[in-house]
JSON list of C-alpha atoms in Angstrom, two decimals:
[
{"chain": "A", "resi": 143, "resn": "MET", "atom": "CA", "xyz": [0.00, 0.00, 0.00]},
{"chain": "A", "resi": 144, "resn": "ASN", "atom": "CA", "xyz": [1.13, 3.60, -0.40]},
{"chain": "A", "resi": 145, "resn": "ASP", "atom": "CA", "xyz": [0.28, 6.52, 1.77]},
{"chain": "A", "resi": 146, "resn": "ASP", "atom": "CA", "xyz": [1.61, 9.72, 0.21]},
{"chain": "A", "resi": 147, "resn": "THR", "atom": "CA", "xyz": [-0.17, 12.35, -1.82]},
{"chain": "A", "resi": 148, "resn": "GLU", "atom": "CA", "xyz": [1.06, 11.37, -5.29]},
{"chain": "A", "resi": 149, "resn": "PRO", "atom": "CA", "xyz": [-1.96, 10.06, -7.23]},
{"chain": "A", "resi": 150, "resn": "THR", "atom": "CA", "xyz": [-2.12, 6.42, -8.23]},
{"chain": "A", "resi": 151, "resn": "VAL", "atom": "CA", "xyz": [-3.58, 5.69, -11.66]},
{"chain": "A", "resi": 152, "resn": "ILE", "atom": "CA", "xyz": [-5.91, 2.70, -11.70]},
{"chain": "A", "resi": 153, "resn": "ILE", "atom": "CA", "xyz": [-6.31, 1.05, -15.11]},
{"chain": "A", "resi": 154, "resn": "VAL", "atom": "CA", "xyz": [-9.80, -0.42, -15.65]},
{"chain": "A", "resi": 155, "resn": "PRO", "atom": "CA", "xyz": [-9.80, -2.69, -18.72]},
{"chain": "A", "resi": 156, "resn": "GLY", "atom": "CA", "xyz": [-12.94, -3.95, -20.39]},
{"chain": "A", "resi": 157, "resn": "LEU", "atom": "CA", "xyz": [-13.65, -7.64, -20.84]},
{"chain": "A", "resi": 158, "resn": "ARG", "atom": "CA", "xyz": [-10.28, -8.37, -22.45]},
{"chain": "A", "resi": 159, "resn": "ASP", "atom": "CA", "xyz": [-7.48, -10.44, -20.97]},
{"chain": "A", "resi": 160, "resn": "HIS", "atom": "CA", "xyz": [-4.02, -8.94, -20.70]},
{"chain": "A", "resi": 161, "resn": "VAL", "atom": "CA", "xyz": [-2.95, -7.57, -24.10]},
{"chain": "A", "resi": 162, "resn": "THR", "atom": "CA", "xyz": [0.68, -6.48, -24.33]},
{"chain": "A", "resi": 163, "resn": "ASP", "atom": "CA", "xyz": [0.17, -3.93, -27.11]},
{"chain": "A", "resi": 164, "resn": "HIS", "atom": "CA", "xyz": [-3.08, -2.40, -25.82]},
{"chain": "A", "resi": 165, "resn": "TRP", "atom": "CA", "xyz": [-2.80, 1.33, -25.10]},
{"chain": "A", "resi": 166, "resn": "GLN", "atom": "CA", "xyz": [-3.79, 0.82, -21.46]},
{"chain": "A", "resi": 167, "resn": "THR", "atom": "CA", "xyz": [-0.95, -1.66, -21.00]},
{"chain": "A", "resi": 168, "resn": "LEU", "atom": "CA", "xyz": [1.52, 0.68, -22.69]},
{"chain": "A", "resi": 169, "resn": "LEU", "atom": "CA", "xyz": [0.31, 3.64, -20.62]},
{"chain": "A", "resi": 170, "resn": "ALA", "atom": "CA", "xyz": [0.72, 1.62, -17.41]},
{"chain": "A", "resi": 171, "resn": "ASP", "atom": "CA", "xyz": [4.29, 0.80, -18.43]},
{"chain": "A", "resi": 172, "resn": "ARG", "atom": "CA", "xyz": [5.07, 4.54, -18.58]},
{"chain": "A", "resi": 173, "resn": "LEU", "atom": "CA", "xyz": [3.66, 5.40, -15.17]},
{"chain": "A", "resi": 174, "resn": "ASP", "atom": "CA", "xyz": [5.41, 5.23, -11.81]},
{"chain": "A", "resi": 175, "resn": "ARG", "atom": "CA", "xyz": [2.33, 4.84, -9.65]},
{"chain": "A", "resi": 176, "resn": "VAL", "atom": "CA", "xyz": [-0.19, 2.58, -11.33]},
{"chain": "A", "resi": 177, "resn": "ARG", "atom": "CA", "xyz": [-2.38, -0.43, -10.60]},
{"chain": "A", "resi": 178, "resn": "THR", "atom": "CA", "xyz": [-4.35, -2.48, -13.13]},
{"chain": "A", "resi": 179, "resn": "VAL", "atom": "CA", "xyz": [-7.57, -4.34, -12.35]},
{"chain": "A", "resi": 180, "resn": "PRO", "atom": "CA", "xyz": [-6.69, -7.94, -13.26]},
{"chain": "A", "resi": 181, "resn": "PRO", "atom": "CA", "xyz": [-8.69, -10.12, -15.67]},
{"chain": "A", "resi": 182, "resn": "LEU", "atom": "CA", "xyz": [-11.24, -12.49, -14.16]},
{"chain": "A", "resi": 183, "resn": "ASP", "atom": "CA", "xyz": [-10.80, -16.24, -14.27]},
{"chain": "A", "resi": 184, "resn": "HIS", "atom": "CA", "xyz": [-14.44, -16.90, -13.39]},
{"chain": "A", "resi": 185, "resn": "ASP", "atom": "CA", "xyz": [-17.75, -15.03, -13.72]},
{"chain": "A", "resi": 186, "resn": "ARG", "atom": "CA", "xyz": [-16.27, -13.08, -16.61]},
{"chain": "A", "resi": 187, "resn": "LEU", "atom": "CA", "xyz": [-19.64, -11.57, -17.59]},
{"chain": "A", "resi": 188, "resn": "SER", "atom": "CA", "xyz": [-20.69, -10.77, -14.03]},
{"chain": "A", "resi": 189, "resn": "LEU", "atom": "CA", "xyz": [-20.81, -7.01, -13.53]},
{"chain": "A", "resi": 190, "resn": "ASP", "atom": "CA", "xyz": [-20.85, -7.52, -9.75]},
{"chain": "A", "resi": 191, "resn": "ALA", "atom": "CA", "xyz": [-17.61, -9.51, -10.00]},
{"chain": "A", "resi": 192, "resn": "ARG", "atom": "CA", "xyz": [-16.05, -6.78, -12.13]},
{"chain": "A", "resi": 193, "resn": "ILE", "atom": "CA", "xyz": [-17.08, -4.07, -9.67]},
{"chain": "A", "resi": 194, "resn": "ALA", "atom": "CA", "xyz": [-15.70, -6.14, -6.80]},
{"chain": "A", "resi": 195, "resn": "ALA", "atom": "CA", "xyz": [-12.39, -6.56, -8.64]},
{"chain": "A", "resi": 196, "resn": "LEU", "atom": "CA", "xyz": [-12.13, -2.79, -9.16]},
{"chain": "A", "resi": 197, "resn": "ASP", "atom": "CA", "xyz": [-13.06, -2.11, -5.56]},
{"chain": "A", "resi": 198, "resn": "ALA", "atom": "CA", "xyz": [-10.42, -4.55, -4.31]},
{"chain": "A", "resi": 199, "resn": "VAL", "atom": "CA", "xyz": [-7.71, -2.66, -6.20]},
{"chain": "A", "resi": 200, "resn": "VAL", "atom": "CA", "xyz": [-9.01, 0.72, -5.03]},
{"chain": "A", "resi": 201, "resn": "SER", "atom": "CA", "xyz": [-9.15, -0.48, -1.42]},
{"chain": "A", "resi": 202, "resn": "ASP", "atom": "CA", "xyz": [-5.48, -1.49, -1.58]},
{"chain": "A", "resi": 203, "resn": "VAL", "atom": "CA", "xyz": [-4.37, 2.04, -2.49]},
{"chain": "A", "resi": 204, "resn": "ASP", "atom": "CA", "xyz": [-3.98, 4.82, 0.05]},
{"chain": "A", "resi": 205, "resn": "GLY", "atom": "CA", "xyz": [-4.02, 8.40, -1.15]},
{"chain": "A", "resi": 206, "resn": "PRO", "atom": "CA", "xyz": [-5.58, 9.99, -4.25]},
{"chain": "A", "resi": 207, "resn": "ILE", "atom": "CA", "xyz": [-6.55, 7.94, -7.29]},
{"chain": "A", "resi": 208, "resn": "VAL", "atom": "CA", "xyz": [-7.33, 8.57, -10.94]},
{"chain": "A", "resi": 209, "resn": "LEU", "atom": "CA", "xyz": [-9.21, 6.02, -13.06]},
{"chain": "A", "resi": 210, "resn": "VAL", "atom": "CA", "xyz": [-8.38, 5.21, -16.69]},
{"chain": "A", "resi": 211, "resn": "ALA", "atom": "CA", "xyz": [-11.09, 3.02, -18.23]},
{"chain": "A", "resi": 212, "resn": "HIS", "atom": "CA", "xyz": [-11.73, 1.59, -21.69]},
{"chain": "A", "resi": 213, "resn": "SER", "atom": "CA", "xyz": [-14.70, -0.11, -23.36]},
{"chain": "A", "resi": 214, "resn": "ALA", "atom": "CA", "xyz": [-16.73, -2.12, -20.84]},
{"chain": "A", "resi": 215, "resn": "GLY", "atom": "CA", "xyz": [-14.32, -0.78, -18.21]},
{"chain": "A", "resi": 216, "resn": "VAL", "atom": "CA", "xyz": [-16.05, 2.58, -18.61]},
{"chain": "A", "resi": 217, "resn": "LEU", "atom": "CA", "xyz": [-19.34, 0.97, -17.64]},
{"chain": "A", "resi": 218, "resn": "ILE", "atom": "CA", "xyz": [-17.72, -0.84, -14.72]},
{"chain": "A", "resi": 219, "resn": "THR", "atom": "CA", "xyz": [-16.38, 2.52, -13.55]},
{"chain": "A", "resi": 220, "resn": "ALA", "atom": "CA", "xyz": [-19.77, 4.21, -13.88]},
{"chain": "A", "resi": 221, "resn": "HIS", "atom": "CA", "xyz": [-21.53, 1.47, -11.92]},
{"chain": "A", "resi": 222, "resn": "TRP", "atom": "CA", "xyz": [-18.77, 1.38, -9.27]},
{"chain": "A", "resi": 223, "resn": "ALA", "atom": "CA", "xyz": [-18.93, 5.16, -8.84]},
{"chain": "A", "resi": 224, "resn": "HIS", "atom": "CA", "xyz": [-22.48, 4.92, -7.54]},
{"chain": "A", "resi": 225, "resn": "THR", "atom": "CA", "xyz": [-21.68, 2.15, -5.04]},
{"chain": "A", "resi": 226, "resn": "SER", "atom": "CA", "xyz": [-18.46, 3.55, -3.56]},
{"chain": "A", "resi": 227, "resn": "THR", "atom": "CA", "xyz": [-17.74, 6.51, -1.31]},
{"chain": "A", "resi": 228, "resn": "ARG", "atom": "CA", "xyz": [-14.04, 6.59, -2.23]},
{"chain": "A", "resi": 229, "resn": "PRO", "atom": "CA", "xyz": [-12.95, 10.05, -3.45]},
{"chain": "A", "resi": 230, "resn": "VAL", "atom": "CA", "xyz": [-11.58, 10.09, -7.01]},
{"chain": "A", "resi": 231, "resn": "LEU", "atom": "CA", "xyz": [-9.55, 12.92, -8.54]},
{"chain": "A", "resi": 232, "resn": "GLY", "atom": "CA", "xyz": [-10.92, 12.18, -12.00]},
{"chain": "A", "resi": 233, "resn": "ALA", "atom": "CA", "xyz": [-11.49, 9.56, -14.67]},
{"chain": "A", "resi": 234, "resn": "LEU", "atom": "CA", "xyz": [-10.47, 9.16, -18.30]},
{"chain": "A", "resi": 235, "resn": "LEU", "atom": "CA", "xyz": [-13.23, 7.17, -20.00]},
{"chain": "A", "resi": 236, "resn": "ALA", "atom": "CA", "xyz": [-12.35, 5.97, -23.49]},
{"chain": "A", "resi": 237, "resn": "THR", "atom": "CA", "xyz": [-14.71, 4.53, -26.12]},
{"chain": "A", "resi": 238, "resn": "PRO", "atom": "CA", "xyz": [-17.35, 2.91, -23.90]},
{"chain": "A", "resi": 239, "resn": "ALA", "atom": "CA", "xyz": [-19.16, -0.10, -25.31]},
{"chain": "A", "resi": 240, "resn": "ASP", "atom": "CA", "xyz": [-22.90, 0.45, -25.77]},
{"chain": "A", "resi": 241, "resn": "VAL", "atom": "CA", "xyz": [-24.27, -2.72, -24.21]},
{"chain": "A", "resi": 242, "resn": "GLU", "atom": "CA", "xyz": [-27.86, -1.57, -24.73]},
{"chain": "A", "resi": 243, "resn": "LYS", "atom": "CA", "xyz": [-27.50, -2.21, -28.47]},
{"chain": "A", "resi": 244, "resn": "PRO", "atom": "CA", "xyz": [-26.52, -5.46, -30.22]},
{"chain": "A", "resi": 245, "resn": "LEU", "atom": "CA", "xyz": [-22.73, -5.78, -30.40]},
{"chain": "A", "resi": 246, "resn": "PRO", "atom": "CA", "xyz": [-20.89, -7.24, -33.41]},
{"chain": "A", "resi": 247, "resn": "GLU", "atom": "CA", "xyz": [-20.61, -10.99, -33.84]},
{"chain": "A", "resi": 248, "resn": "GLY", "atom": "CA", "xyz": [-18.16, -12.52, -31.40]},
{"chain": "A", "resi": 249, "resn": "TYR", "atom": "CA", "xyz": [-19.09, -10.18, -28.56]},
{"chain": "A", "resi": 250, "resn": "PRO", "atom": "CA", "xyz": [-21.56, -11.02, -25.76]},
{"chain": "A", "resi": 251, "resn": "THR", "atom": "CA", "xyz": [-25.24, -10.80, -26.66]},
{"chain": "A", "resi": 252, "resn": "ILE", "atom": "CA", "xyz": [-27.64, -8.38, -25.01]},
{"chain": "A", "resi": 253, "resn": "ASP", "atom": "CA", "xyz": [-29.30, -11.33, -23.23]},
{"chain": "A", "resi": 254, "resn": "ASP", "atom": "CA", "xyz": [-25.93, -12.49, -21.87]},
{"chain": "A", "resi": 255, "resn": "LEU", "atom": "CA", "xyz": [-25.08, -8.98, -20.70]},
{"chain": "A", "resi": 256, "resn": "ASP", "atom": "CA", "xyz": [-28.52, -8.53, -19.16]},
{"chain": "A", "resi": 257, "resn": "ARG", "atom": "CA", "xyz": [-28.09, -11.76, -17.18]},
{"chain": "A", "resi": 258, "resn": "GLY", "atom": "CA", "xyz": [-24.69, -10.46, -16.08]},
{"chain": "A", "resi": 259, "resn": "GLY", "atom": "CA", "xyz": [-26.26, -7.30, -14.65]},
{"chain": "A", "resi": 260, "resn": "TRP", "atom": "CA", "xyz": [-24.94, -4.79, -17.19]},
{"chain": "A", "resi": 261, "resn": "LEU", "atom": "CA", "xyz": [-28.30, -3.28, -18.17]},
{"chain": "A", "resi": 262, "resn": "PRO", "atom": "CA", "xyz": [-29.29, -0.54, -18.09]},
{"chain": "A", "resi": 263, "resn": "ILE", "atom": "CA", "xyz": [-26.26, 1.72, -18.44]},
{"chain": "A", "resi": 264, "resn": "PRO", "atom": "CA", "xyz": [-26.27, 4.15, -15.48]},
{"chain": "A", "resi": 265, "resn": "ARG", "atom": "CA", "xyz": [-26.97, 7.74, -16.45]},
{"chain": "A", "resi": 266, "resn": "ARG", "atom": "CA", "xyz": [-26.56, 9.55, -13.14]},
{"chain": "A", "resi": 267, "resn": "ARG", "atom": "CA", "xyz": [-23.94, 12.28, -12.93]},
{"chain": "A", "resi": 268, "resn": "LEU", "atom": "CA", "xyz": [-20.56, 10.93, -11.86]},
{"chain": "A", "resi": 269, "resn": "PRO", "atom": "CA", "xyz": [-19.33, 12.18, -8.47]},
{"chain": "A", "resi": 270, "resn": "PHE", "atom": "CA", "xyz": [-15.92, 13.17, -9.85]},
{"chain": "A", "resi": 271, "resn": "PRO", "atom": "CA", "xyz": [-14.52, 15.05, -12.89]},
{"chain": "A", "resi": 272, "resn": "SER", "atom": "CA", "xyz": [-14.26, 12.97, -16.04]},
{"chain": "A", "resi": 273, "resn": "ILE", "atom": "CA", "xyz": [-13.29, 13.11, -19.70]},
{"chain": "A", "resi": 274, "resn": "LEU", "atom": "CA", "xyz": [-15.14, 10.87, -22.12]},
{"chain": "A", "resi": 275, "resn": "ALA", "atom": "CA", "xyz": [-13.23, 10.22, -25.36]},
{"chain": "A", "resi": 276, "resn": "ALA", "atom": "CA", "xyz": [-15.31, 8.86, -28.24]},
{"chain": "A", "resi": 277, "resn": "SER", "atom": "CA", "xyz": [-14.70, 7.50, -31.73]},
{"chain": "A", "resi": 278, "resn": "SER", "atom": "CA", "xyz": [-16.72, 8.51, -34.76]},
{"chain": "A", "resi": 279, "resn": "ASN", "atom": "CA", "xyz": [-16.64, 4.97, -36.20]},
{"chain": "A", "resi": 280, "resn": "ASP", "atom": "CA", "xyz": [-16.63, 2.73, -33.14]},
{"chain": "A", "resi": 281, "resn": "PRO", "atom": "CA", "xyz": [-18.23, -0.63, -34.03]},
{"chain": "A", "resi": 282, "resn": "LEU", "atom": "CA", "xyz": [-19.28, -1.02, -30.39]},
{"chain": "A", "resi": 283, "resn": "ALA", "atom": "CA", "xyz": [-21.06, 2.31, -29.90]},
{"chain": "A", "resi": 284, "resn": "ASP", "atom": "CA", "xyz": [-22.69, 5.12, -31.84]},
{"chain": "A", "resi": 285, "resn": "ARG", "atom": "CA", "xyz": [-20.98, 8.48, -31.32]},
{"chain": "A", "resi": 286, "resn": "ARG", "atom": "CA", "xyz": [-24.26, 10.30, -30.63]},
{"chain": "A", "resi": 287, "resn": "ARG", "atom": "CA", "xyz": [-25.23, 7.84, -27.90]},
{"chain": "A", "resi": 288, "resn": "VAL", "atom": "CA", "xyz": [-21.79, 8.16, -26.34]},
{"chain": "A", "resi": 289, "resn": "ALA", "atom": "CA", "xyz": [-22.16, 11.95, -26.41]},
{"chain": "A", "resi": 290, "resn": "GLY", "atom": "CA", "xyz": [-25.45, 11.45, -24.56]},
{"chain": "A", "resi": 291, "resn": "LEU", "atom": "CA", "xyz": [-23.63, 9.46, -21.88]},
{"chain": "A", "resi": 292, "resn": "ALA", "atom": "CA", "xyz": [-21.07, 12.26, -21.55]},
{"chain": "A", "resi": 293, "resn": "GLU", "atom": "CA", "xyz": [-23.87, 14.75, -20.97]},
{"chain": "A", "resi": 294, "resn": "ALA", "atom": "CA", "xyz": [-25.58, 12.51, -18.42]},
{"chain": "A", "resi": 295, "resn": "TRP", "atom": "CA", "xyz": [-22.36, 11.81, -16.55]},
{"chain": "A", "resi": 296, "resn": "GLY", "atom": "CA", "xyz": [-21.17, 15.42, -16.59]},
{"chain": "A", "resi": 297, "resn": "SER", "atom": "CA", "xyz": [-18.08, 14.44, -18.57]},
{"chain": "A", "resi": 298, "resn": "ARG", "atom": "CA", "xyz": [-16.06, 16.64, -20.90]},
{"chain": "A", "resi": 299, "resn": "PHE", "atom": "CA", "xyz": [-16.62, 15.12, -24.34]},
{"chain": "A", "resi": 300, "resn": "VAL", "atom": "CA", "xyz": [-13.67, 14.67, -26.71]},
{"chain": "A", "resi": 301, "resn": "ASP", "atom": "CA", "xyz": [-14.26, 13.45, -30.26]},
{"chain": "A", "resi": 302, "resn": "LEU", "atom": "CA", "xyz": [-11.19, 11.45, -31.31]},
{"chain": "A", "resi": 303, "resn": "GLY", "atom": "CA", "xyz": [-12.31, 11.06, -34.91]},
{"chain": "A", "resi": 304, "resn": "ALA", "atom": "CA", "xyz": [-12.23, 7.74, -36.74]},
{"chain": "A", "resi": 305, "resn": "VAL", "atom": "CA", "xyz": [-10.23, 5.55, -34.34]},
{"chain": "A", "resi": 306, "resn": "GLY", "atom": "CA", "xyz": [-12.48, 2.47, -34.34]},
{"chain": "A", "resi": 307, "resn": "HIS", "atom": "CA", "xyz": [-12.69, 0.97, -30.86]},
{"chain": "A", "resi": 308, "resn": "LEU", "atom": "CA", "xyz": [-9.25, 2.37, -29.95]},
{"chain": "A", "resi": 309, "resn": "ASN", "atom": "CA", "xyz": [-7.76, -1.11, -29.64]},
{"chain": "A", "resi": 310, "resn": "PRO", "atom": "CA", "xyz": [-5.14, -3.17, -31.51]},
{"chain": "A", "resi": 311, "resn": "ALA", "atom": "CA", "xyz": [-7.82, -4.46, -33.90]},
{"chain": "A", "resi": 312, "resn": "SER", "atom": "CA", "xyz": [-8.41, -0.81, -34.91]},
{"chain": "A", "resi": 313, "resn": "GLY", "atom": "CA", "xyz": [-4.72, -0.02, -35.31]},
{"chain": "A", "resi": 314, "resn": "PHE", "atom": "CA", "xyz": [-3.98, 1.07, -31.72]},
{"chain": "A", "resi": 315, "resn": "GLY", "atom": "CA", "xyz": [-1.39, 0.27, -30.19]},
{"chain": "A", "resi": 316, "resn": "ASP", "atom": "CA", "xyz": [-0.10, 3.15, -28.35]},
{"chain": "A", "resi": 317, "resn": "TRP", "atom": "CA", "xyz": [-2.40, 6.13, -27.78]},
{"chain": "A", "resi": 318, "resn": "PRO", "atom": "CA", "xyz": [-0.17, 9.04, -26.75]},
{"chain": "A", "resi": 319, "resn": "ALA", "atom": "CA", "xyz": [-3.13, 11.41, -26.30]},
{"chain": "A", "resi": 320, "resn": "ALA", "atom": "CA", "xyz": [-4.01, 9.43, -23.16]},
{"chain": "A", "resi": 321, "resn": "ASP", "atom": "CA", "xyz": [-0.99, 11.09, -21.51]},
{"chain": "A", "resi": 322, "resn": "VAL", "atom": "CA", "xyz": [-2.33, 14.54, -22.42]},
{"chain": "A", "resi": 323, "resn": "LEU", "atom": "CA", "xyz": [-5.81, 13.83, -21.09]},
{"chain": "A", "resi": 324, "resn": "LEU", "atom": "CA", "xyz": [-4.41, 12.28, -17.93]},
{"chain": "A", "resi": 325, "resn": "ARG", "atom": "CA", "xyz": [-2.32, 15.38, -17.31]},
{"chain": "A", "resi": 326, "resn": "GLU", "atom": "CA", "xyz": [-5.48, 17.47, -17.67]},
{"chain": "A", "resi": 327, "resn": "LEU", "atom": "CA", "xyz": [-7.27, 15.40, -15.04]},
{"chain": "A", "resi": 328, "resn": "LEU", "atom": "CA", "xyz": [-4.29, 15.78, -12.71]},
{"chain": "A", "resi": 329, "resn": "GLY", "atom": "CA", "xyz": [-4.22, 19.54, -13.26]},
{"chain": "A", "resi": 330, "resn": "ARG", "atom": "CA", "xyz": [-0.69, 19.41, -14.63]},
{"chain": "A", "resi": 331, "resn": "PRO", "atom": "CA", "xyz": [0.94, 21.38, -17.48]},
{"chain": "A", "resi": 332, "resn": "ALA", "atom": "CA", "xyz": [0.45, 20.01, -20.97]},
{"chain": "A", "resi": 333, "resn": "ALA", "atom": "CA", "xyz": [3.17, 17.81, -22.40]},
{"chain": "A", "resi": 334, "resn": "ALA", "atom": "CA", "xyz": [5.85, 19.25, -24.63]},
{"chain": "A", "resi": 335, "resn": "PRO", "atom": "CA", "xyz": [5.41, 18.53, -28.36]},
{"chain": "A", "resi": 336, "resn": "SER", "atom": "CA", "xyz": [8.38, 16.17, -28.24]},
{"chain": "A", "resi": 337, "resn": "GLU", "atom": "CA", "xyz": [6.63, 14.03, -25.61]},
{"chain": "A", "resi": 338, "resn": "ILE", "atom": "CA", "xyz": [3.35, 13.54, -27.46]},
{"chain": "A", "resi": 339, "resn": "THR", "atom": "CA", "xyz": [3.33, 12.77, -31.16]},
{"chain": "A", "resi": 340, "resn": "SER", "atom": "CA", "xyz": [-0.38, 12.24, -31.76]},
{"chain": "A", "resi": 341, "resn": "VAL", "atom": "CA", "xyz": [-2.98, 14.43, -30.10]},
{"chain": "A", "resi": 342, "resn": "PRO", "atom": "CA", "xyz": [-6.63, 14.88, -31.17]},
{"chain": "A", "resi": 343, "resn": "SER", "atom": "CA", "xyz": [-7.31, 18.27, -32.72]},
{"chain": "A", "resi": 344, "resn": "GLU", "atom": "CA", "xyz": [-9.90, 19.08, -30.02]},
{"chain": "A", "resi": 345, "resn": "LEU", "atom": "CA", "xyz": [-7.20, 19.26, -27.33]}
]
């Protein structure tokens, strides 16, 4: 456990296992104070199990925390936020999956997700500052519906353009703009141009 005032970044993946070249993994490798919610071996579609896994990591960290979530991890974060009293400095929420609409073949069905407790998506305002980054061509969510979530959650909305689901299957890899957005949440100066090579035009 740590007990100083330097924030710890908590990485909240979606339903994926560990992926070496995923931007969350690469971001974690660059950070000094970071924890990642581990994949589940059992009850993989149980939202309650996912929330419990996030809460276990949060409970093991003293001091301020920042959340960095992707895909279904965004939904886990939103559900957890309304069950926990733990203060959070802020959250970066990237390309949430819209589980209220049919997902592409190979992903869980709506019925499976409903049985796992994922429906409906919470739409109460989040109790901490957040940035929601969306894709204009995400196969797992319509941009307009994601913008509606940003409004409901009180998140600053950032349109990343056509980045698919922001995962290796969409060509990412590293996502350097995550560093910029994380600095914003931490209230720190923007990165120098030499540090960040790819930043969305909205920033």
